[in-house]
Tab-separated table of C-alpha atoms in Angstrom:
chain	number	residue	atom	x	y	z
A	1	UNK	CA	181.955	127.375	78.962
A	2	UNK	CA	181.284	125.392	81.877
A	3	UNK	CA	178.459	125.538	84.176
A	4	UNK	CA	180.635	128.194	86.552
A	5	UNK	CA	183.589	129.681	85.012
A	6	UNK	CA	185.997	132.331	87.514
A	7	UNK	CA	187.954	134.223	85.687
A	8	UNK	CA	191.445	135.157	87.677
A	9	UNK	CA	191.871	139.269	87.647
A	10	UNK	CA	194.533	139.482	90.136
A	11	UNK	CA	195.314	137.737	93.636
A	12	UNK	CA	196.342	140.356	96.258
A	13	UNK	CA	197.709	139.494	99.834
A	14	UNK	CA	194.246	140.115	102.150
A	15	UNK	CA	195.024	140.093	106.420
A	16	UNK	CA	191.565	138.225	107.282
A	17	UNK	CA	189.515	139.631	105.187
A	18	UNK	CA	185.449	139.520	105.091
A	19	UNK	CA	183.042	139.136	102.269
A	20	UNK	CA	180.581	141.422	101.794
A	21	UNK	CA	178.167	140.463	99.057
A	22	UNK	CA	175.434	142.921	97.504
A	23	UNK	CA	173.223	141.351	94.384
A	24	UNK	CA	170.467	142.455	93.594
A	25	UNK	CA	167.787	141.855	95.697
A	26	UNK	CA	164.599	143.867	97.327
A	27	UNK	CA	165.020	147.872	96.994
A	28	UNK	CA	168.289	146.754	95.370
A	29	UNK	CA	169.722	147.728	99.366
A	30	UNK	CA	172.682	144.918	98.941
A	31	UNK	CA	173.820	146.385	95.921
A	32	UNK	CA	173.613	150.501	96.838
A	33	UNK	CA	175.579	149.729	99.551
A	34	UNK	CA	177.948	147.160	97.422
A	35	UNK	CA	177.904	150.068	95.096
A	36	UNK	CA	178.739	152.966	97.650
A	37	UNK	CA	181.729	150.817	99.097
A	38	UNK	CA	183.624	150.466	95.479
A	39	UNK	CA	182.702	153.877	94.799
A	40	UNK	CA	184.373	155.745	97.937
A	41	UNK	CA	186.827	153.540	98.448
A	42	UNK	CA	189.886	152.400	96.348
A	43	UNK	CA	189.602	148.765	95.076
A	44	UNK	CA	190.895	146.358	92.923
A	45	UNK	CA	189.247	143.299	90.676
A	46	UNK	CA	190.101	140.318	91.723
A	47	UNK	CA	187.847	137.487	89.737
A	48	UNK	CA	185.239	137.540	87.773
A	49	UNK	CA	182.235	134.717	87.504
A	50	UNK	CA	180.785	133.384	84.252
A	51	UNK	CA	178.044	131.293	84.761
A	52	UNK	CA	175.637	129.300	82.511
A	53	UNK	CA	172.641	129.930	84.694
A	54	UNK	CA	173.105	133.656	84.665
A	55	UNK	CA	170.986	135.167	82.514
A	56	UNK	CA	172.100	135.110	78.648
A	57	UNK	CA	172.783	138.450	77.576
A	58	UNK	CA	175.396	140.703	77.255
A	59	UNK	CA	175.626	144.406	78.791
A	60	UNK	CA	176.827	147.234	76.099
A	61	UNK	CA	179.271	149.850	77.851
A	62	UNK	CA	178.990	153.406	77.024
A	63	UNK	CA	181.476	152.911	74.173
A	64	UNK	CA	179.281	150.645	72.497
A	65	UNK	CA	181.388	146.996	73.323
A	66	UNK	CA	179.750	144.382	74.942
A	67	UNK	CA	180.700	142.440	78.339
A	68	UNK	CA	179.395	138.986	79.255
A	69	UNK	CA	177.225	138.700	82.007
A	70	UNK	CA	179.067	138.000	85.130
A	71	UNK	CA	179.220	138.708	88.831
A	72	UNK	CA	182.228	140.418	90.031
A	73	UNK	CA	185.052	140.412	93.403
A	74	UNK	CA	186.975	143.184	94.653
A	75	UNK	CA	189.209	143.614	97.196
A	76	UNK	CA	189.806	146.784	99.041
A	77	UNK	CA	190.638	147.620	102.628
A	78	UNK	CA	188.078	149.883	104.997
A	79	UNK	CA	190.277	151.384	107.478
A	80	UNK	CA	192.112	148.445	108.400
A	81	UNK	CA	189.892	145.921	107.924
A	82	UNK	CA	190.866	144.047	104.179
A	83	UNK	CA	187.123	143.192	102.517
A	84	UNK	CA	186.170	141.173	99.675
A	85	UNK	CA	183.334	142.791	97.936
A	86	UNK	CA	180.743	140.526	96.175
A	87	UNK	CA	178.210	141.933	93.300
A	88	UNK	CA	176.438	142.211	90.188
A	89	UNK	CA	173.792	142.964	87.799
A	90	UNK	CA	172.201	139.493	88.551
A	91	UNK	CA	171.859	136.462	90.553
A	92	UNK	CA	170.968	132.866	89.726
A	93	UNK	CA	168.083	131.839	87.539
A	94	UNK	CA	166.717	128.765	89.212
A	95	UNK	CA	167.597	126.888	92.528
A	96	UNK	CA	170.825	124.898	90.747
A	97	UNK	CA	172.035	127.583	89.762
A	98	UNK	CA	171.728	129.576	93.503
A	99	UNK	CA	173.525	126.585	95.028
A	100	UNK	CA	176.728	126.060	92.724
A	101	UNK	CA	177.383	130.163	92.174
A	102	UNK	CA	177.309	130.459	96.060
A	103	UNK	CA	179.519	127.839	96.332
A	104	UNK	CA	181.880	129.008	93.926
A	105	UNK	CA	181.547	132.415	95.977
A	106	UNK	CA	182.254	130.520	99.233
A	107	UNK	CA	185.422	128.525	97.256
A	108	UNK	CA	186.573	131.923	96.345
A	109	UNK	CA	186.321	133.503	99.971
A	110	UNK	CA	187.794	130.901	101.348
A	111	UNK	CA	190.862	131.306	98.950
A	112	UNK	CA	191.467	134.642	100.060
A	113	UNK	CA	191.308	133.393	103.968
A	114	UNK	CA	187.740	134.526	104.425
A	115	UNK	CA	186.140	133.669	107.852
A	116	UNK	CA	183.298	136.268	107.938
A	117	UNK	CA	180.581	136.784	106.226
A	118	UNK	CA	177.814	139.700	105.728
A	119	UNK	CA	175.024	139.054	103.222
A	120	UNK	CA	173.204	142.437	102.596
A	121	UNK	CA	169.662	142.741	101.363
A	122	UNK	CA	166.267	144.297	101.757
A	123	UNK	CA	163.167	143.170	103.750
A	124	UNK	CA	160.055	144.468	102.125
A	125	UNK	CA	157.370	146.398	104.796
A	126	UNK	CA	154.257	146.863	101.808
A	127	UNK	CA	154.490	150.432	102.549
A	128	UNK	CA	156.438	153.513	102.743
A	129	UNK	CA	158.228	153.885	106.046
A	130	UNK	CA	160.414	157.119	107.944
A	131	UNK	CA	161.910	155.262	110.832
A	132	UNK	CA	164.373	152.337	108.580
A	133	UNK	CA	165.324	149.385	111.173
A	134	UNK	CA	168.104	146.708	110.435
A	135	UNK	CA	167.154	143.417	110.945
A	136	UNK	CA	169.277	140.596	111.455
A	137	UNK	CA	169.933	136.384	111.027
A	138	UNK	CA	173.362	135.232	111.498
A	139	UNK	CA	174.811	131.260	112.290
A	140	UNK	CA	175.833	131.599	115.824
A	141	UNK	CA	174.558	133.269	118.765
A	142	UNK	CA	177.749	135.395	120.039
A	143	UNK	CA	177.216	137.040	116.370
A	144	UNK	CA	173.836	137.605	116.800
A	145	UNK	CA	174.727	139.586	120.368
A	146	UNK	CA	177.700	141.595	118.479
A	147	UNK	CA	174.856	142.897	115.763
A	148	UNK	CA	172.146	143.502	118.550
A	149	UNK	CA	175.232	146.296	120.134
A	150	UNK	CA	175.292	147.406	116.682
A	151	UNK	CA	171.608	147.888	116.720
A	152	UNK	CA	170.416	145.329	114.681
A	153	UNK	CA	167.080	143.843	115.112
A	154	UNK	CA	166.299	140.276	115.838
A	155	UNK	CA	162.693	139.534	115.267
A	156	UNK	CA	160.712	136.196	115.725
A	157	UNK	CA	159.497	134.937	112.421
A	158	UNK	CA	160.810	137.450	110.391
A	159	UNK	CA	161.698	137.905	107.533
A	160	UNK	CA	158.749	135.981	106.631
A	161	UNK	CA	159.452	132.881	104.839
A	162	UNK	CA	163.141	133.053	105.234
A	163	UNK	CA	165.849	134.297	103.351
A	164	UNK	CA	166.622	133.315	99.611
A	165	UNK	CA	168.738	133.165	96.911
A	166	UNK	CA	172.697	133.782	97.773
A	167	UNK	CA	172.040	136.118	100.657
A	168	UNK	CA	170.210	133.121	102.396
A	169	UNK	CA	172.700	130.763	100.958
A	170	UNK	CA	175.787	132.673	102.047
A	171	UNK	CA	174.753	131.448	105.447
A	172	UNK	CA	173.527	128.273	105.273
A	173	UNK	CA	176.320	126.768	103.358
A	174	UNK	CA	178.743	128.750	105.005
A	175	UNK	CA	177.662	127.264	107.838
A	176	UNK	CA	178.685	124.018	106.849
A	177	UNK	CA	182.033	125.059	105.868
A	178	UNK	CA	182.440	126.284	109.310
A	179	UNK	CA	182.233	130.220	108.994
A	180	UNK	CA	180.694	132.682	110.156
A	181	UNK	CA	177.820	134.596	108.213
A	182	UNK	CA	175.051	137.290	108.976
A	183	UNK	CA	172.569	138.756	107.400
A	184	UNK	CA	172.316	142.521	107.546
A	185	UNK	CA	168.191	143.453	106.075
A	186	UNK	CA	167.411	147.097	105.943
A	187	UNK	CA	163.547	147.368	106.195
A	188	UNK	CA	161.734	148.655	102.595
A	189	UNK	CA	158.547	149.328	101.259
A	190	UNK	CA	159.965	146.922	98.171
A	191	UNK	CA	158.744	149.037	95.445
A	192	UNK	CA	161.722	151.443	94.847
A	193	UNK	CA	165.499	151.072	94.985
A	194	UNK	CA	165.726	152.671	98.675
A	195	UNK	CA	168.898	154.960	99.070
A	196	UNK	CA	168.089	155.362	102.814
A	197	UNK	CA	167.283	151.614	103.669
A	198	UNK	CA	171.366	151.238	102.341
A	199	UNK	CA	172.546	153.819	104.553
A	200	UNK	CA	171.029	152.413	107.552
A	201	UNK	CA	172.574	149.024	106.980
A	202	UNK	CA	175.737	150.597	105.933
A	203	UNK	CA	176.059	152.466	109.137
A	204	UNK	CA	175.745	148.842	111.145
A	205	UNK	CA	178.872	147.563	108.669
A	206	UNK	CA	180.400	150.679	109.985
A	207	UNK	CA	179.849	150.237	113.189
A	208	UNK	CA	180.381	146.271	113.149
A	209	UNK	CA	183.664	146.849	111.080
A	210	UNK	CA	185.053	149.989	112.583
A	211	UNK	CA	185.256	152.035	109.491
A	212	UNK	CA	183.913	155.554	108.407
A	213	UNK	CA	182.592	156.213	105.097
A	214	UNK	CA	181.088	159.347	103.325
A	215	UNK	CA	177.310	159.302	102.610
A	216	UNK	CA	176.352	162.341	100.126
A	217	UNK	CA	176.055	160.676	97.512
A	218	UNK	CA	173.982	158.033	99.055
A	219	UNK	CA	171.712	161.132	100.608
A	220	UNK	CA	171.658	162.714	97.055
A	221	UNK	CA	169.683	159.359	95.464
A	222	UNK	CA	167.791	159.457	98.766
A	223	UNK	CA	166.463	162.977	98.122
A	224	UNK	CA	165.795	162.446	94.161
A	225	UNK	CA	164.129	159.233	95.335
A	226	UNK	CA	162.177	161.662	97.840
A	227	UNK	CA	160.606	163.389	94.992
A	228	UNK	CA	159.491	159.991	93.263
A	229	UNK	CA	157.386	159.242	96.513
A	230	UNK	CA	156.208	162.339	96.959
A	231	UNK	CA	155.295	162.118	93.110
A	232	UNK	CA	154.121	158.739	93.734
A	233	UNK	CA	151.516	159.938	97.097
A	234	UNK	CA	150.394	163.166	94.737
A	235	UNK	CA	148.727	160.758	92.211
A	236	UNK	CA	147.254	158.160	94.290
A	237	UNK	CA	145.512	161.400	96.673
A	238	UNK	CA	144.399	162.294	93.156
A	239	UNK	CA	143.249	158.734	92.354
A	240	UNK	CA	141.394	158.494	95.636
A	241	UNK	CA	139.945	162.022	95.349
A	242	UNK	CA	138.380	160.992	91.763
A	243	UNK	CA	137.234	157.746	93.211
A	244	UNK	CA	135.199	159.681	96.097
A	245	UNK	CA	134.107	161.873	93.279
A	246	UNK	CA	132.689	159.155	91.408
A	247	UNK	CA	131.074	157.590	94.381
A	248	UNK	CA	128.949	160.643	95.285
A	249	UNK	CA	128.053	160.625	91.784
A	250	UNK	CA	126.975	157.625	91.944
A	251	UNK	CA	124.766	157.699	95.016
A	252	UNK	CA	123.009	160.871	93.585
């Protein structure tokens, strides 16, 4: 096999479509909303990617066969607007490997007559939040006012650090091709997959895109997820409660 392999599924007629692309990434936000969009909406395969510096396994179906790891494009149309839909199980395992699967991505896009992109992901907060903001990088300023109408947040020196892996990479070698890319970050604490940090950056796509979408089942893994926090805050108020306990002991 060589270092990237694409497999050709099928090569549909797409009116300027976008790519949307949701790996897995912090609260796994990208990919619940990846996941949400094939799940409510009709789609079709369209190529599959085989790549050396995935990781090297196989996944076993429910049937008991086995698939290669890959990452996966579909096409499907949200309204009117035609999308190409980016995701996966996995990303890259080292920097080579981030660089020359994004630009087989961006190879791919550009196939299909891609000009826009949206890179989805998570920005982690340390702690568990109510109020879940969007923030936002993109390559040119008149796309960083149309997100700021859509709500998004533009905030100095954040994220931290930057953006990495393909998210970050959508951008900055898109870029250089000469599209245009954003960066759509719903804030997370980063310790859970976060059902309601995907909704909020869903409804900017929505909003951005002009499309509607159904959310239950998004709200249903938000409300199980509910009951893993509140799980989660019963045993560290028990934690702390023993630790007091053991203090006053220990002053006595």
């Amino acid at each position: 096999m060589d270092e990237v392999d694409i497999e050709i599924v099928a090569n549909p007629e797409l009116e300027s479509p976008v790519l949307i692309e949701g790996l897995p990434g912090v609260g796994h936000v990208g990919k619940l909303v990846a996941e949400h969009l094939l799940e409510e909406k009709e789609s079709e395969l369209v190529r599959r990617v085989y790549s050396e510096y995935l990781p090297p396994q196989v996944s076993v179906e429910d049937d008991g066969t086995t698939e290669l790891v890959c990452v996966e494009l579909y096409a499907l149309t949200l309204d009117e607007q035609d999308v190409l839909v980016l995701t996966g199980d996995y990303q890259a395992q080292d920097n080579a490997g981030h660089y020359r699967l994004t630009n087989a991505f961006l190879d791919t896009a550009e196939e299909f007559g891609v000009e826009r992109i949206f890179a989805l992901g998570g920005v982690p907060t340390g702690e568990l939040i109510e109020e879940y903001a969007v923030l936002g990088a993109a390559t040119t300023g008149e796309f960083v006012t149309e997100l700021e109408d859509a709500g998004v947040e533009f905030r100095e020196d954040e994220p931290a650090g930057g953006i990495v892996g393909t998210s970050g990479l959508l951008l900055g070698l898109g870029s250089r091709r000469g599209l245009t890319a954003a960066c759509l970050m719903g804030e997370t604490s980063g310790y859970l997959v976060d059902p309601k940090s995907a909704q909020s950056v869903l409804e900017v796509l929505q909003d951005v895109l002009g499309f509607e979408v159904d959310f239950r089942s998004l709200e249903d893994r938000a409300d199980e997820m509910e009951e893993v926090v509140g799980k989660i805050e019963e045993m560290e108020a028990q934690q702390t409660a023993v630790a007091s306990d053991d203090d006053l002991r220990y002053i006595g």
